[in-house]
mmCIF file of C-alpha atoms in Angstrom:
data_model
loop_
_atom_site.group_PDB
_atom_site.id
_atom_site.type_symbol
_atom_site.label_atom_id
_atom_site.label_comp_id
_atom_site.label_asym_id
_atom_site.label_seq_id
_atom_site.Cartn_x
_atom_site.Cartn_y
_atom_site.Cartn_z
ATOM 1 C CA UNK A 193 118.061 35.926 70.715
ATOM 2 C CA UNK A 194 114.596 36.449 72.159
ATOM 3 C CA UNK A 195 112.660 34.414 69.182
ATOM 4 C CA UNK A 196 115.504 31.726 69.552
ATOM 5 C CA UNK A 197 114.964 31.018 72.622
ATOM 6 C CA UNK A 198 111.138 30.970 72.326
ATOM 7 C CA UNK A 199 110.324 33.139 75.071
ATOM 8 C CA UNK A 200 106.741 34.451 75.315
ATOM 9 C CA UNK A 201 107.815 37.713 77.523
ATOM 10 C CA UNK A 202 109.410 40.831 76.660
ATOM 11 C CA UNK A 203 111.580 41.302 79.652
ATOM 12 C CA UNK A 204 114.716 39.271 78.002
ATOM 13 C CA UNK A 205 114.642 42.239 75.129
ATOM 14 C CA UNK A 206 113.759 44.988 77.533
ATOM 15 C CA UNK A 207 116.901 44.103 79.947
ATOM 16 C CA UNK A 208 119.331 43.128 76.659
ATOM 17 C CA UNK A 209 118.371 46.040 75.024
ATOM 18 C CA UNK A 210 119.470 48.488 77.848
ATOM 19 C CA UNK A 211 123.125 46.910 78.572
ATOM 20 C CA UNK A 212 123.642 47.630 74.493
ATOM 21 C CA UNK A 213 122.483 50.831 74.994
ATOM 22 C CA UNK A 214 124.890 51.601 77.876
ATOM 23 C CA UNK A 215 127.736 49.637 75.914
ATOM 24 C CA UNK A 216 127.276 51.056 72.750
ATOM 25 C CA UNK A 217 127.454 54.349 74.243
ATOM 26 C CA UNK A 218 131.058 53.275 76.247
ATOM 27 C CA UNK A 219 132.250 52.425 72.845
ATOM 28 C CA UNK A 220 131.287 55.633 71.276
ATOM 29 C CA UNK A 221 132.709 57.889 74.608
ATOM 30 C CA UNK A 222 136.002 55.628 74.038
ATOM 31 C CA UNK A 223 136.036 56.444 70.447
ATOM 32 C CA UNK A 224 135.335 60.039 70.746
ATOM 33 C CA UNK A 225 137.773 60.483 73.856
ATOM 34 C CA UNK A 226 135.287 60.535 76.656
ATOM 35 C CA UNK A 227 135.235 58.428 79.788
ATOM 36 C CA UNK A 228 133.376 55.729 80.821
ATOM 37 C CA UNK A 229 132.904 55.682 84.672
ATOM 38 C CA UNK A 230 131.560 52.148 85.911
ATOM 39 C CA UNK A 231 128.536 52.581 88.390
ATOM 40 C CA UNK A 232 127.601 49.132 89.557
ATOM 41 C CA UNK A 233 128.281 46.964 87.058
ATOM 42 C CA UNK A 234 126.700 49.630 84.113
ATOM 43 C CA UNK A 235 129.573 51.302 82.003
ATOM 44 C CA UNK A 236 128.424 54.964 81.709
ATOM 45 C CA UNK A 237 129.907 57.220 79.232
ATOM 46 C CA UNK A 238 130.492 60.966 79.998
ATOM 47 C CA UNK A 239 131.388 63.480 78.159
ATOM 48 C CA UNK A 240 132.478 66.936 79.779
ATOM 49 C CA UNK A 241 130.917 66.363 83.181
ATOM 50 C CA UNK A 242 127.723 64.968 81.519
ATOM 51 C CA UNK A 243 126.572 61.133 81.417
ATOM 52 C CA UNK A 244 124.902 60.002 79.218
ATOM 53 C CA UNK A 245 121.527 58.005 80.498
ATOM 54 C CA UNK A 246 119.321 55.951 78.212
ATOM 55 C CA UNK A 247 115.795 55.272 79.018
ATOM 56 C CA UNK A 248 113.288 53.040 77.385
ATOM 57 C CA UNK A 249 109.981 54.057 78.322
ATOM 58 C CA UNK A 250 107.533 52.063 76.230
ATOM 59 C CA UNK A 251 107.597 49.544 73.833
ATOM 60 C CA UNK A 252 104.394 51.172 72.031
ATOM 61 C CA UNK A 253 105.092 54.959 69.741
ATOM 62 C CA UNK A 254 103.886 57.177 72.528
ATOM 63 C CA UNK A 255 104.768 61.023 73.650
ATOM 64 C CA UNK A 256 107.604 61.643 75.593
ATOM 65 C CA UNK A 257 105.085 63.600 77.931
ATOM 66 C CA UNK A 258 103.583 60.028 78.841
ATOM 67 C CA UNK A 259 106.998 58.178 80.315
ATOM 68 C CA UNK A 260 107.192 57.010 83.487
ATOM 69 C CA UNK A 261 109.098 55.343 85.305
ATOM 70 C CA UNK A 262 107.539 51.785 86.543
ATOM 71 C CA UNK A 263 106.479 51.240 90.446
ATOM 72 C CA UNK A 264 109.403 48.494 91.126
ATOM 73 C CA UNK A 265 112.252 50.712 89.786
ATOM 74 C CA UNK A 266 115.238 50.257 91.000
ATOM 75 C CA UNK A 267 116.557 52.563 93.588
ATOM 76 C CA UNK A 268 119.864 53.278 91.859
ATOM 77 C CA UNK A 269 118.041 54.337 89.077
ATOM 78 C CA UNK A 270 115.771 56.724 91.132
ATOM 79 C CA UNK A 271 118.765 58.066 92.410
ATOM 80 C CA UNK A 272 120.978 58.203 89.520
ATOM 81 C CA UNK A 273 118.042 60.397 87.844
ATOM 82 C CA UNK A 274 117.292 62.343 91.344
ATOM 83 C CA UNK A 275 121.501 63.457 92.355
ATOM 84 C CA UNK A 276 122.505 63.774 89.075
ATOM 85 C CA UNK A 277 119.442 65.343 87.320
ATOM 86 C CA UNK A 278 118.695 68.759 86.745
ATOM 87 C CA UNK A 279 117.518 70.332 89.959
ATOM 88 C CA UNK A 280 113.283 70.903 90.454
ATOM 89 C CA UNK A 281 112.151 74.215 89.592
ATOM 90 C CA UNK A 282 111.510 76.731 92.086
ATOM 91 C CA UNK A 283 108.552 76.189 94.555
ATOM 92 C CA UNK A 284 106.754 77.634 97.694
ATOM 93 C CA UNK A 285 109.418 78.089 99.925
ATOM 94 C CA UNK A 286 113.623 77.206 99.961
ATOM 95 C CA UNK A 287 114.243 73.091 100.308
ATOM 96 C CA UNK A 288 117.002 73.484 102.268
ATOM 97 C CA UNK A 289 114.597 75.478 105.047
ATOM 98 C CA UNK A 290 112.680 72.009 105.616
ATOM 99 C CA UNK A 291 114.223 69.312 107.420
ATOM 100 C CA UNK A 292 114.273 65.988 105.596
ATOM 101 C CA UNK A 293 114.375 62.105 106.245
ATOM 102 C CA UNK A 294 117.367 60.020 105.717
ATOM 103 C CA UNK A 295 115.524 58.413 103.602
ATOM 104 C CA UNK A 296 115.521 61.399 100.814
ATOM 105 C CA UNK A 297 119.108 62.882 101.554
ATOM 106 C CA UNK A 298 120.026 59.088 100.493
ATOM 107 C CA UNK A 299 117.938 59.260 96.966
ATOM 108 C CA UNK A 300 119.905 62.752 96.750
ATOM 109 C CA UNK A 301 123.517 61.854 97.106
ATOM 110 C CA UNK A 302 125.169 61.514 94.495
ATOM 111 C CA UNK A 303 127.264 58.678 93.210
ATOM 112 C CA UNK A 304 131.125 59.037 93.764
ATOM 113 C CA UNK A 305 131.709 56.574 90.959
ATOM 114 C CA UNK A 306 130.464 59.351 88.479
ATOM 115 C CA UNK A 307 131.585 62.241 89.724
ATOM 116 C CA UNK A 308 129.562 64.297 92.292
ATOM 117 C CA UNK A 309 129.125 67.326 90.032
ATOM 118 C CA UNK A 310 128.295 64.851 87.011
ATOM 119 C CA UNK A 311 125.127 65.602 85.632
ATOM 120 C CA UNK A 312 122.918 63.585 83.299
ATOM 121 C CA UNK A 313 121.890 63.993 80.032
ATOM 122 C CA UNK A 314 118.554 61.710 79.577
ATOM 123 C CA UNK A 315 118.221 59.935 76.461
ATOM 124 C CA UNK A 316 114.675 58.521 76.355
ATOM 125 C CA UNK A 317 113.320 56.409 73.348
ATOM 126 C CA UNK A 318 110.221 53.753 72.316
ATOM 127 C CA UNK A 319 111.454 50.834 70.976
ATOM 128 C CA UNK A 320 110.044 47.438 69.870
ATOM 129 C CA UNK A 321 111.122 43.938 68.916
ATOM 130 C CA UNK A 322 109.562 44.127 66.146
ATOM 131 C CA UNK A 323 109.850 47.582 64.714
ATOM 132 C CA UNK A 324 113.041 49.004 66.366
ATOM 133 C CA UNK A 325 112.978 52.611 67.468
ATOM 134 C CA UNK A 326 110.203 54.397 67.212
ATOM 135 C CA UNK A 327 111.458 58.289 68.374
ATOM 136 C CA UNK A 328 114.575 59.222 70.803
ATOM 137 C CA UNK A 329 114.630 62.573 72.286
ATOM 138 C CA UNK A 330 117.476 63.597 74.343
ATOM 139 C CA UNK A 331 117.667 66.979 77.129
ATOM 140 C CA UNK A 332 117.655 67.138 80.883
ATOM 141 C CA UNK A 333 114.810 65.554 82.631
ATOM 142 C CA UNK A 334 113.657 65.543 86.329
ATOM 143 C CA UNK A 335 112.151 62.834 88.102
ATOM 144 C CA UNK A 336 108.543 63.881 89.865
ATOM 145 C CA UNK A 337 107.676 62.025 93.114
ATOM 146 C CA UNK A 338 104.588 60.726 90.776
ATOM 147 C CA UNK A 339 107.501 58.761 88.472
ATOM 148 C CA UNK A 340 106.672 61.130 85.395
ATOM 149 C CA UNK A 341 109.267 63.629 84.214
ATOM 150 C CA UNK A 342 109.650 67.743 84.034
ATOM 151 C CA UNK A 343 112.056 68.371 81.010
ATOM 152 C CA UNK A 344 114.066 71.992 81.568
ATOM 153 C CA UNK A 345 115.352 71.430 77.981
ATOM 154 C CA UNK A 346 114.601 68.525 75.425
ATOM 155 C CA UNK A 347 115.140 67.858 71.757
ATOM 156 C CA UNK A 348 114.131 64.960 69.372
ATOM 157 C CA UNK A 349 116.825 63.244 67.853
ATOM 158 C CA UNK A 350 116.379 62.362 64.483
ATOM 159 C CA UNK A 351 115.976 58.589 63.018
ATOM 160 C CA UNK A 352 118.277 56.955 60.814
ATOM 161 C CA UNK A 353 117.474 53.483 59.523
ATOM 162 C CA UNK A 354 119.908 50.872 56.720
ATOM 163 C CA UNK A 355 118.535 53.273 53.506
ATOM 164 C CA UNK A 356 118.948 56.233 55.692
ATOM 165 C CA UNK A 357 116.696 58.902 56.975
#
């Protein structure tokens, strides 16, 4: 589709690539006898109080310790990976001692559509136009305030291609 219609940018394959993503993984919830909970627009499929959250974070073969999440994301993203992630790991002193702004009790509530006590299960890949997927890893990542990612638990997923592995 993106060669066909002669576009120069990558954005067209970036933003079709994602709604597969999320609809392939409906399908495969429906097929398997999860549910798919709508948030927005996005189908999302969940499996036993987990959804299921892809992320493409480059289009080169880089580390998973180097995604990031651009500037201009969106805010339902930043919230969808900030209420439903995995909690931060302990720090200084208690959260819930420090008053906070609107502002970040709003990034922390948690969307009704999935299920308040949904959590996610990120599923972060490199992909290209060109080449296809270049490594998926899958665990429970949460979102710094510097847009990188703490994983609590991740695991590569392993490749398959037409002639298999």
């Amino acid at each position: 589709m993106h060669d066909q219609a002669d576009l120069k940018k990558r954005g067209p394959y970036g933003h079709v690539l994602a709604e597969a993503v999320l609809e392939e993984f409906a399908d495969e919830a429906r097929a398997l006898g999860g549910t798919v909970r709508e948030l927005r627009g996005y189908d999302f499929a969940v499996f036993n109080g987990w959804a299921l959250f892809p992320f493409k974070y480059s289009d080169r073969p880089v580390p998973l310790d180097r995604a990031r999440l651009r500037a201009d994301v969106s805010a339902q993203r930043k919230r969808l990976l900030t209420a439903h992630g995995p909690e931060p790991r302990e720090g200084l002193f208690p959260l819930e001692d420090v008053a906070t702004t609107p502002e970040y009790d709003k990034i922390h509530e948690a969307f009704e559509e999935l299920g308040r006590s949904t959590k996610l299960v990120s599923v972060f890949f490199t992909a290209s136009r060109g080449e296809g997927i270049h490594s998926i890893h899958w665990g429970e990542a949460h979102l710094e305030d510097d847009r990188t990612f703490t994983w609590s638990q991740v695991e590569p997923l392993p490749l398959y291609t037409a002639k298999g592995r």
